[in-house]
Short mmCIF file of C-alpha atoms and ligand atoms in Angstrom, two decimals:
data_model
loop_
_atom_site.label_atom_id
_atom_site.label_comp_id
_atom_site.label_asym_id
_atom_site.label_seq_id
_atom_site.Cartn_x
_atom_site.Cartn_y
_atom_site.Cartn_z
CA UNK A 494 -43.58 -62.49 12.20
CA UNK A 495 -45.71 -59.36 13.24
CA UNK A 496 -45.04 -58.13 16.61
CA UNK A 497 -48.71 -56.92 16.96
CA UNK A 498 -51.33 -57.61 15.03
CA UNK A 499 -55.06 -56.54 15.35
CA UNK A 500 -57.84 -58.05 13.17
CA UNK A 501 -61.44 -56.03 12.83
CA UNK A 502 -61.33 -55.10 16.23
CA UNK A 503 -64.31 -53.90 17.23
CA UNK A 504 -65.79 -52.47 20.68
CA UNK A 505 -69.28 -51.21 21.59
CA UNK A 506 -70.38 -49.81 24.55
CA UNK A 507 -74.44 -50.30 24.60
CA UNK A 508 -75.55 -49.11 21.22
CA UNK A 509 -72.65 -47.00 20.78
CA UNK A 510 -69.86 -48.74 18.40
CA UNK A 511 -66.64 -46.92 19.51
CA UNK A 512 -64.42 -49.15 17.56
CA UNK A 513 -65.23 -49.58 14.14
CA UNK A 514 -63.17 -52.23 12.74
CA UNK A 515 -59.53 -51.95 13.29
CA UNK A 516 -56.89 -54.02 11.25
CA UNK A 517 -53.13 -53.40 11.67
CA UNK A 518 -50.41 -55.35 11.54
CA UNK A 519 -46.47 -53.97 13.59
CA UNK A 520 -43.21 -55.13 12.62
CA UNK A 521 -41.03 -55.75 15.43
CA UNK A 522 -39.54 -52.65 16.55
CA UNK A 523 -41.91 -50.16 15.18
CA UNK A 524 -42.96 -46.97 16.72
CA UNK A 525 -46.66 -47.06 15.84
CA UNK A 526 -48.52 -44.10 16.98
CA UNK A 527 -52.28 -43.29 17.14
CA UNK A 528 -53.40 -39.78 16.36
CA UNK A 529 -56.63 -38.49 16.59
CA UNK A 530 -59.04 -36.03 18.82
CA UNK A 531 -60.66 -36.67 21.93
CA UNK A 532 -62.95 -39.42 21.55
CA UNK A 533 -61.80 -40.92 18.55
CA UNK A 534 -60.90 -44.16 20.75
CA UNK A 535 -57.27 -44.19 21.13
CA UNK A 536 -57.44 -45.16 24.57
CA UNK A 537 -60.02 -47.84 24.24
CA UNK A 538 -57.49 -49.39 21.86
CA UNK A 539 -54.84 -49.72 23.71
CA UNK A 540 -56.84 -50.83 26.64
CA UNK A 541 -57.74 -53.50 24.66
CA UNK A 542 -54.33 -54.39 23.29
CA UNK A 543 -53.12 -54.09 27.08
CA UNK A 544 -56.30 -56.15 27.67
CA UNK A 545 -57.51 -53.64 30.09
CA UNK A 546 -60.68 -54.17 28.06
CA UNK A 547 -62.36 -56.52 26.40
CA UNK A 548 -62.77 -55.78 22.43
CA UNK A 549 -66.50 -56.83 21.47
CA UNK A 550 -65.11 -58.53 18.44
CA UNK A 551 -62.16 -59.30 16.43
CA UNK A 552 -58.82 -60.53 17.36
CA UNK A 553 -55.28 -59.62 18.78
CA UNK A 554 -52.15 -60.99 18.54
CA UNK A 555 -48.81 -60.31 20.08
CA UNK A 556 -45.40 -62.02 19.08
CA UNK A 557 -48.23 -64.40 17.08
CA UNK A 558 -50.09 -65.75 19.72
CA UNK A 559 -53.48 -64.14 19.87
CA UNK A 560 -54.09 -62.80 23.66
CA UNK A 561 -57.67 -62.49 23.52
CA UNK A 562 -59.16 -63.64 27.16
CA UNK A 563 -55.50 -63.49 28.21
CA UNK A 564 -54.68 -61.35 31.18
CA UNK A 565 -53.16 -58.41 30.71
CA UNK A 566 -50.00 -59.51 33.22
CA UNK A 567 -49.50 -62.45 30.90
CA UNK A 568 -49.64 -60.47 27.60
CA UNK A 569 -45.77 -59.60 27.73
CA UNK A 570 -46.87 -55.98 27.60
CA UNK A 571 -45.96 -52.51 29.52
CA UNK A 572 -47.96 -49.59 29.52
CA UNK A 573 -47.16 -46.06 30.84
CA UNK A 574 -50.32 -43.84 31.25
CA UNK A 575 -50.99 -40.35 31.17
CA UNK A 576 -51.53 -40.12 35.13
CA UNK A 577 -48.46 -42.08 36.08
CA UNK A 578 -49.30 -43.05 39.71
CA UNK A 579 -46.48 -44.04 41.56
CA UNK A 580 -46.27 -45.21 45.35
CA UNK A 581 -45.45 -42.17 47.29
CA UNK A 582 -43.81 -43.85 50.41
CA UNK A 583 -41.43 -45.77 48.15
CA UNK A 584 -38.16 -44.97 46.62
CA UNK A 585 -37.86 -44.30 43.15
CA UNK A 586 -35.92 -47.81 42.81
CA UNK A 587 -38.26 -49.37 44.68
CA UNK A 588 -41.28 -47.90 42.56
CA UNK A 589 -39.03 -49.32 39.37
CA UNK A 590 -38.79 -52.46 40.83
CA UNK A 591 -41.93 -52.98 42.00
CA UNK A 592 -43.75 -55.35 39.51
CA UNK A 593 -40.78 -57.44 39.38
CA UNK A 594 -41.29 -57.91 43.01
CA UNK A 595 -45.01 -58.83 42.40
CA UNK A 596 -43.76 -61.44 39.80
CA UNK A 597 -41.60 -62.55 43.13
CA UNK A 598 -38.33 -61.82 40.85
CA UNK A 599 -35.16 -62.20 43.24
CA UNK A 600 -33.50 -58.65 44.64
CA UNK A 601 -30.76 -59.93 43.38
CA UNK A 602 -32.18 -59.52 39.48
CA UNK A 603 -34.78 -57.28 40.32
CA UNK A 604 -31.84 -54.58 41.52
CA UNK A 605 -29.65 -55.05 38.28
CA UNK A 606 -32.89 -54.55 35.76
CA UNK A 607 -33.53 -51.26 38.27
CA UNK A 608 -29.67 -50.16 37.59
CA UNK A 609 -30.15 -51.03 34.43
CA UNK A 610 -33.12 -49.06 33.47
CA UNK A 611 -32.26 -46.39 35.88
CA UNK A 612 -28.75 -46.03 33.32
CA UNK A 613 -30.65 -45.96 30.44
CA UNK A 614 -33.22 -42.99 31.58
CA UNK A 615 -30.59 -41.12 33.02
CA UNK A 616 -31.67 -41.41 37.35
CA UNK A 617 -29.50 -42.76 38.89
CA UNK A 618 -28.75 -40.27 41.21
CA UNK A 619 -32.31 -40.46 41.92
CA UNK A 620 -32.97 -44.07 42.77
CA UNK A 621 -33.27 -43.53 47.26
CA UNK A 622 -35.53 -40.34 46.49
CA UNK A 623 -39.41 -40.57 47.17
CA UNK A 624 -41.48 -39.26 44.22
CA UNK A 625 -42.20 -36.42 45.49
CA UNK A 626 -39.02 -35.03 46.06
CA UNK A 627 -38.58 -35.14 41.96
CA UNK A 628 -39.78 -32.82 38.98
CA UNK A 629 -42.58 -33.75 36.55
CA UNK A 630 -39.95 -35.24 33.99
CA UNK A 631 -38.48 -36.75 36.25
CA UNK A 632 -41.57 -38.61 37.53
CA UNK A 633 -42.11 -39.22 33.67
CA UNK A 634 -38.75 -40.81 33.83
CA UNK A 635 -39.63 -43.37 37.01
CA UNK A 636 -42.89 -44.21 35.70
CA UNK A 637 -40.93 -45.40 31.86
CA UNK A 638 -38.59 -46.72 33.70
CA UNK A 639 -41.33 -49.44 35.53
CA UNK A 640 -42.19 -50.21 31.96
CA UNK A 641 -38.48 -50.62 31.17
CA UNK A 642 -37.36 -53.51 33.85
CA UNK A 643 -40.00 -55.39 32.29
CA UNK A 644 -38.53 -55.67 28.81
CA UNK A 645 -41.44 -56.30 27.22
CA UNK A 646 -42.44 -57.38 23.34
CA UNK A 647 -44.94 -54.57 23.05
CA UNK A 648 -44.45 -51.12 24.85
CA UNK A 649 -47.62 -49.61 25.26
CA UNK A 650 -47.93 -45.45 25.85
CA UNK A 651 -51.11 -43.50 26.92
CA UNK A 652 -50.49 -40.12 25.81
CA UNK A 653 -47.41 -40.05 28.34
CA UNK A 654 -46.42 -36.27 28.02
CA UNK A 655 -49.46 -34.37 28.19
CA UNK A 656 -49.02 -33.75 31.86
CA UNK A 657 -45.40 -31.90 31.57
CA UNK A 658 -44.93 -28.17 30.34
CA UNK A 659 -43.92 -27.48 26.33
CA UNK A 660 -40.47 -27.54 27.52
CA UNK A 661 -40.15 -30.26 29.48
CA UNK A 662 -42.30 -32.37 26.64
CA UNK A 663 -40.37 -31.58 24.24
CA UNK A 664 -37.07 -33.04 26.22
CA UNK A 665 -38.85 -35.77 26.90
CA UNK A 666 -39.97 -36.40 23.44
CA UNK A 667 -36.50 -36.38 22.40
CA UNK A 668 -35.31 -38.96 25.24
CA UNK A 669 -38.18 -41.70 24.30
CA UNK A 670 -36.94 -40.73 20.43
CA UNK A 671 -33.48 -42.22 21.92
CA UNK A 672 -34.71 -45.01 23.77
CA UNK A 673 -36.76 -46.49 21.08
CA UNK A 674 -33.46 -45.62 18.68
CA UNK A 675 -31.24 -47.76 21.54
CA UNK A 676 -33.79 -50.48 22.76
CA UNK A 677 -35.47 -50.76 19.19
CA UNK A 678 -38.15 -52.13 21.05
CA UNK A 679 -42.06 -52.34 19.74
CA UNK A 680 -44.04 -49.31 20.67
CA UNK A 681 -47.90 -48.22 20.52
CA UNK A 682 -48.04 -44.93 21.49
CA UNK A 683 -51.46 -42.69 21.85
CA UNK A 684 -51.15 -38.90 21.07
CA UNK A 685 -53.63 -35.76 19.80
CA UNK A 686 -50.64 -33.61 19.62
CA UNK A 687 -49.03 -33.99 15.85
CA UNK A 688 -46.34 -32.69 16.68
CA UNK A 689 -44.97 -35.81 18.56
CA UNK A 690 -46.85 -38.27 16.02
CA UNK A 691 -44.68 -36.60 13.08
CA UNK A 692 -41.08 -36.52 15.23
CA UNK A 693 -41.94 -39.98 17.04
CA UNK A 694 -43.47 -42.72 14.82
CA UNK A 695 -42.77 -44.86 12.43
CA UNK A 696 -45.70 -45.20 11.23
CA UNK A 697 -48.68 -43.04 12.06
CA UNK A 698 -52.66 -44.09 12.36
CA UNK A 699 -54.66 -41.00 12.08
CA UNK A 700 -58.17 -42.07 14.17
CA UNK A 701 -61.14 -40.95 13.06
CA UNK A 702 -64.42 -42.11 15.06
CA UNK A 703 -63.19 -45.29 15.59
CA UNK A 704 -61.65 -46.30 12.42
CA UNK A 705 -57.97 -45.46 11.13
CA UNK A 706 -58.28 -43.19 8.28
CA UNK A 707 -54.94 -43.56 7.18
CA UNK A 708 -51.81 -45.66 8.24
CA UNK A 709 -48.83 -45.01 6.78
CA UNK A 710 -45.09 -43.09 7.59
CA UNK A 711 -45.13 -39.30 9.06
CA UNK A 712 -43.62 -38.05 5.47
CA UNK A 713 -47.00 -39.90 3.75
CA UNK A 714 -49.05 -38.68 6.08
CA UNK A 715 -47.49 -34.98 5.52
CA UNK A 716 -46.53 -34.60 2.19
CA UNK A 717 -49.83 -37.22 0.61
CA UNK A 718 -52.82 -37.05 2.87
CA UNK A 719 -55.66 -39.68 1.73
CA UNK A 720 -58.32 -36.85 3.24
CA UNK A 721 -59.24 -34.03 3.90
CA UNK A 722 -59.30 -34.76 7.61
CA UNK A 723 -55.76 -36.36 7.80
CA UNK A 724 -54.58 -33.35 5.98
CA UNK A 725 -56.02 -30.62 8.29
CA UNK A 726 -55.08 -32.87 11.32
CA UNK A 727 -50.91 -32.44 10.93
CA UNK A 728 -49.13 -29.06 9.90
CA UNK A 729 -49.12 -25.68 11.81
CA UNK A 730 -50.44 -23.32 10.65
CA UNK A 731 -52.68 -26.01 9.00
CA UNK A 732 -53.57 -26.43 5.44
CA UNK A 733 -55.19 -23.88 3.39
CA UNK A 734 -58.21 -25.46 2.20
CA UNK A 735 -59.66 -23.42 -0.87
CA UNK A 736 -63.40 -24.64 -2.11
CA UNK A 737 -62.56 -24.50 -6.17
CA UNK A 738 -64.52 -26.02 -9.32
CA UNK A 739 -62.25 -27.21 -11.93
CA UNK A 740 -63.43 -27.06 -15.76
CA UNK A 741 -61.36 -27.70 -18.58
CA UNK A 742 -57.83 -28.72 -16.43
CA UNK A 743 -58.14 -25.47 -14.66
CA UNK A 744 -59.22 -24.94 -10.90
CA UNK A 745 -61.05 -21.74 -10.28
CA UNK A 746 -61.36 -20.94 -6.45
CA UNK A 747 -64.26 -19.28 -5.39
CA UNK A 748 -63.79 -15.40 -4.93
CA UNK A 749 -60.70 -15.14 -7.19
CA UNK A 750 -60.26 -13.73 -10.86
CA UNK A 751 -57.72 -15.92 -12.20
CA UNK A 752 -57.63 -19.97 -12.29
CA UNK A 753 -54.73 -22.53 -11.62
CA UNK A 754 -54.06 -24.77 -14.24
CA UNK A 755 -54.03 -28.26 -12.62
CA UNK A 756 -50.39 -30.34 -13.06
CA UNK A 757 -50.67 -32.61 -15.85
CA UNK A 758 -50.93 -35.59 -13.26
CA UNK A 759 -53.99 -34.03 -11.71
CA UNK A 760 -55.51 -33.14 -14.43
CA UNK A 761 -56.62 -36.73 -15.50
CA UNK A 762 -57.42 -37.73 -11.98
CA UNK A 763 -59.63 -34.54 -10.94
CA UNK A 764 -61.13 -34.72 -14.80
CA UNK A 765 -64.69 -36.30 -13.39
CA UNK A 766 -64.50 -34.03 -10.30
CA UNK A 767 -65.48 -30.76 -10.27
CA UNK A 768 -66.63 -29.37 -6.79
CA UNK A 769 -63.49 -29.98 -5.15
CA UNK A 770 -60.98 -28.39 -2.37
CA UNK A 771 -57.68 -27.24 -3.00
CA UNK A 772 -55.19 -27.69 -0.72
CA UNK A 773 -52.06 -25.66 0.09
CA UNK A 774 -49.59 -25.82 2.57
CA UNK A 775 -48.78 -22.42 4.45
CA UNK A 776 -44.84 -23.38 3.73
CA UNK A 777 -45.61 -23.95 -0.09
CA UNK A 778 -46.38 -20.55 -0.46
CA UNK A 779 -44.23 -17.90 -1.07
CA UNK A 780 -44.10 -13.90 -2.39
CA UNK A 781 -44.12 -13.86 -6.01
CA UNK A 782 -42.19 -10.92 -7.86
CA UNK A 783 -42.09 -9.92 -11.63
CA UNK A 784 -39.38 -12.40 -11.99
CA UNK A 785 -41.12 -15.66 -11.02
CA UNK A 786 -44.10 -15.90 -13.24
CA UNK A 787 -45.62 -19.93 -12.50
CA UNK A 788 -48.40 -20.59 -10.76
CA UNK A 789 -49.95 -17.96 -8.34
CA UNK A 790 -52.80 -16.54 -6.81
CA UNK A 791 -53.80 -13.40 -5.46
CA UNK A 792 -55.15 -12.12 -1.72
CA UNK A 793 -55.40 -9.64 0.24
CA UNK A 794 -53.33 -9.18 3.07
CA UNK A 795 -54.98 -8.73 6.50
CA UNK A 796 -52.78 -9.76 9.05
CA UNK A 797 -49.26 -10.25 9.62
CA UNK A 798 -47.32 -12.08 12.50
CA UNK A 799 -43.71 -12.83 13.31
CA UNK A 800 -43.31 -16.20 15.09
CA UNK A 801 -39.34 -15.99 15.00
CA UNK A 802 -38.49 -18.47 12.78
CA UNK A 803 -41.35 -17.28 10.23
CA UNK A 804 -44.06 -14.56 9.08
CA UNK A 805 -46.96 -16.07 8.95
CA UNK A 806 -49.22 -13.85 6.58
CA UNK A 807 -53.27 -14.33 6.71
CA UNK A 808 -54.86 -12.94 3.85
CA UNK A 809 -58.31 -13.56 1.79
CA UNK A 810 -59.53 -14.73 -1.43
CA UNK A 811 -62.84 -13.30 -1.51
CA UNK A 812 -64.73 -15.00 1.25
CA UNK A 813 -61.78 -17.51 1.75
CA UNK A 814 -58.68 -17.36 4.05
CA UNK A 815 -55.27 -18.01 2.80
CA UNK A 816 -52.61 -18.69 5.25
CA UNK A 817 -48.45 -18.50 4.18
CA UNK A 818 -45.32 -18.80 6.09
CA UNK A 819 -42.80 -17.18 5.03
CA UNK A 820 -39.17 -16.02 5.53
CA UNK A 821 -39.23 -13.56 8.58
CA UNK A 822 -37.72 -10.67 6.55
CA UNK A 823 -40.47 -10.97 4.02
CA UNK A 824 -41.39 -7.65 2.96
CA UNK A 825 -45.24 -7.30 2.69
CA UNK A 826 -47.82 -4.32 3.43
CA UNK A 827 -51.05 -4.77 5.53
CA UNK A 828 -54.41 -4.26 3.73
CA UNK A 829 -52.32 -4.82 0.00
CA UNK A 830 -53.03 -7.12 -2.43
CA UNK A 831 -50.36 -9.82 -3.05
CA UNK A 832 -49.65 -12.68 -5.32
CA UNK A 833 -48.18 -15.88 -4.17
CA UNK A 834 -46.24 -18.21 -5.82
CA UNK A 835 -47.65 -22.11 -5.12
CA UNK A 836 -45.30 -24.88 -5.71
CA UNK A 837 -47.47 -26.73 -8.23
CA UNK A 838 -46.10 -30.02 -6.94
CA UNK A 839 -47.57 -28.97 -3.12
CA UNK A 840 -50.92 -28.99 -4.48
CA UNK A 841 -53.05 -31.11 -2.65
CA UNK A 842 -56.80 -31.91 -4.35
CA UNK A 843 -59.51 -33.12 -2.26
CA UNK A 844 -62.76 -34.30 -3.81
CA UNK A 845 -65.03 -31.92 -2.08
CA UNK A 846 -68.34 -34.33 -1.87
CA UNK A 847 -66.32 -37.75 -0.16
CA UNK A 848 -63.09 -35.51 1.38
CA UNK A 849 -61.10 -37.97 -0.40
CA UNK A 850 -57.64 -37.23 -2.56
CA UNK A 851 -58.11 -36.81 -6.28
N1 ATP B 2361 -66.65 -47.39 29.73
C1 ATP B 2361 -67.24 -46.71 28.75
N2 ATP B 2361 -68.58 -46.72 28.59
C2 ATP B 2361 -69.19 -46.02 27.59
N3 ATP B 2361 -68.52 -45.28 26.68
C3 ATP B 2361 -67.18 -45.22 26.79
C4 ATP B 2361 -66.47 -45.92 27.82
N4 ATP B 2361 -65.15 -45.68 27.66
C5 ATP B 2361 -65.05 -44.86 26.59
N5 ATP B 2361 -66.25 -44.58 26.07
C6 ATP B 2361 -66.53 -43.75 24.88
O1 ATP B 2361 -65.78 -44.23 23.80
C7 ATP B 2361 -65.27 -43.17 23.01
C8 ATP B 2361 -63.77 -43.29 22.85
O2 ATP B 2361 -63.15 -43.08 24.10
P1 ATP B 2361 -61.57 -43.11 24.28
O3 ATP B 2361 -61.27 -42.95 25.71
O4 ATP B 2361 -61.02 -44.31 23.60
O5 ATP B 2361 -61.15 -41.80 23.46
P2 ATP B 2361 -59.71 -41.17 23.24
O6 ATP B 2361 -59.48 -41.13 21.77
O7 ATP B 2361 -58.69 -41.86 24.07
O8 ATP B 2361 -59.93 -39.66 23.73
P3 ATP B 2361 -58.98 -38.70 24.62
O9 ATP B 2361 -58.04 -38.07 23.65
O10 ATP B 2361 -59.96 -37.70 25.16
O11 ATP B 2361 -58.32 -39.51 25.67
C9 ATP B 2361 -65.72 -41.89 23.69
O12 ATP B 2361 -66.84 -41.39 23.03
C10 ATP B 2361 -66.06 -42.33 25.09
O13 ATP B 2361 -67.06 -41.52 25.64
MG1 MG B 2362 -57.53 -41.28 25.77
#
């Protein structure tokens, strides 16, 4: 049995089709989340799966019973937004507690599922405080914590962090990480930061104007992009994309002397391609010396940054940038020229007419 699934869902607003078509099927207990920019329709999916709106077409289902024309109080949902409102004049237990108290659940219950969830997140010592005598995680915290008592089949999450500071995110990140890992409950969860799609999910949908462009685990997504697009949309710094033409099993990129002979298993796929882009990972680079001959490529250095934990080098092929990170003791000389090893298993090829993977 699916937990959630979603058959060619579709939603237009006038003219406009934002949704495209959606299929998708959860197993209970996954950690789906929905990458994409602003716009893609991340929202408008959810608010349909929370039945905050009406898809135009198609179907969904939750625990196997489809919901469509259901009310979203009856769908055996919770959803946390981005702007978690909660009642000012009440206490944080009461704000916990509140829907159960609309569903006319007795104190009695109502207070254990509030001590309950209140455990869990870690408040306790918070429950007779208004809201506004608490931080921004903290807030974060009440406003899970209302989705908590519920217990619901589906958890649903509208990009739930983007209000908090990079430090207090990142915490947080790592607490929902726990509470899906304790609860193991089913989770849809709408993001444009990568960062918590890769560390969160267990499965990712990268959202392209209304359609998914690819569904599949964070390590897929990151280590065998189906695009172009999904591949420039995780990693930091992104993916070197180099235009190239391959002839003969080799791939020349544009603007430099020497070619890269394509790995055997390439070589039959990208045979009937020839425009096509190359793609590198900053982190599959690194300095080549005398020693390690293999496959490399030359540029010329123009900038060099320490981030800490790397040097990231920017440098140019001809007309084309080339990004590496590398170990921050890397020796390497401004305005130089410099080969770099590539891990010929990192190479990513992208057909350069449809963006797809060779
Ligand atoms: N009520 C509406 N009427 C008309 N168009 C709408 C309506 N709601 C959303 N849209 C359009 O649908 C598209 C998708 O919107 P949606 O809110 O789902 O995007 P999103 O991926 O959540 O973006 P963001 O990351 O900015 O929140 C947008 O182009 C938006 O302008
Ligand atoms: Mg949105």
């Amino acid at each position: 049995m699916s937990a959630l699934e979603l058959i060619n869902v579709r939603k237009r607003y006038g003219t406009v089709e934002t949704l495209k078509g959606i299929d998708l099927s959860l197993a209970s207990g996954e950690f789906l989340v929905l990458l994409g920019p602003s716009g893609c329709g991340k929202s408008t999916l959810l608010n349909i799966i929370a039945g905050l709106a009406e898809a135009s077409q198609g179907d969904v289902r939750i625990g196997d019973r489809s919901v469509t024309g259901v009310h979203p109080k009856d769908r055996d949902i919770a959803m946390v937004f981005q702007s978690y409102a909660l009642y000012p004049n009440m206490s944080v237990a009461r704000n916990i507690g509140f829907g159960l108290e609309m569903r006319n659940v007795p104190a009695a219950v109502r207070t254990e599922a509030v001590q309950k969830a209140a455990k869990i997140l870690q408040i306790e010592n918070l429950l007779g405080r208004k809201p506004s005598e608490l931080s921004g995680g903290q807030r974060q915290r009440v406003a899970i914590g209302r989705a908590l008592v519920r217990d619901p089949q589906v958890f649903l999450f509208d990009e739930p962090l983007s209000n908090l500071d990079a430090k207090l995110r990142m915490e947080m990140r790592t607490e929902l990480k726990r509470l899906h890992q304790m609860l193991g409950t089913t989770i849809v969860y709408v993001t444009h930061d990568q960062i918590e799609a890769m560390t969160l999910a267990t499965r990712i949908a990268v959202m392209r104007d209304g359609q998914i462009e690819q569904l599949a685990t964070p390590d897929e997504i990151y280590n065998r992009p189906a695009t172009r697009y999904v591949a420039s949309f995780v990693g930091s710094p992104p993916m070197n994309m180099l235009d190239a033409t391959v002839a003969d099993g080799i791939a020349h990129i544009d603007g430099s002397l020497s070619g890269i002979p394509l790995p055997q298993a390439l070589r039959e796929n990208a045979a009937s391609v020839r425009d096509v882009i190359i793609g590198i990972r900053p982190e599959s680079l690194t300095l080549a010396s005398s020693e390690n001959a293999g496959l490399a490529i030359e540029a010329k250095v123009d900038v060099v940054e320490l981030t800490g934990p790397e040097l990231v080098v920017t440098s140019t092929i001809g007309s084309q940038r080339l990004t590496a990170s590398l170990p921050p003791r890397s020796q390497i000389a401004v305005g130089t020229s410099q080969r770099f090893n590539i891990d010929a298993s990192a190479l990513h090829i992208f057909d350069k007419a449809t963006g797809k993977r060779v």
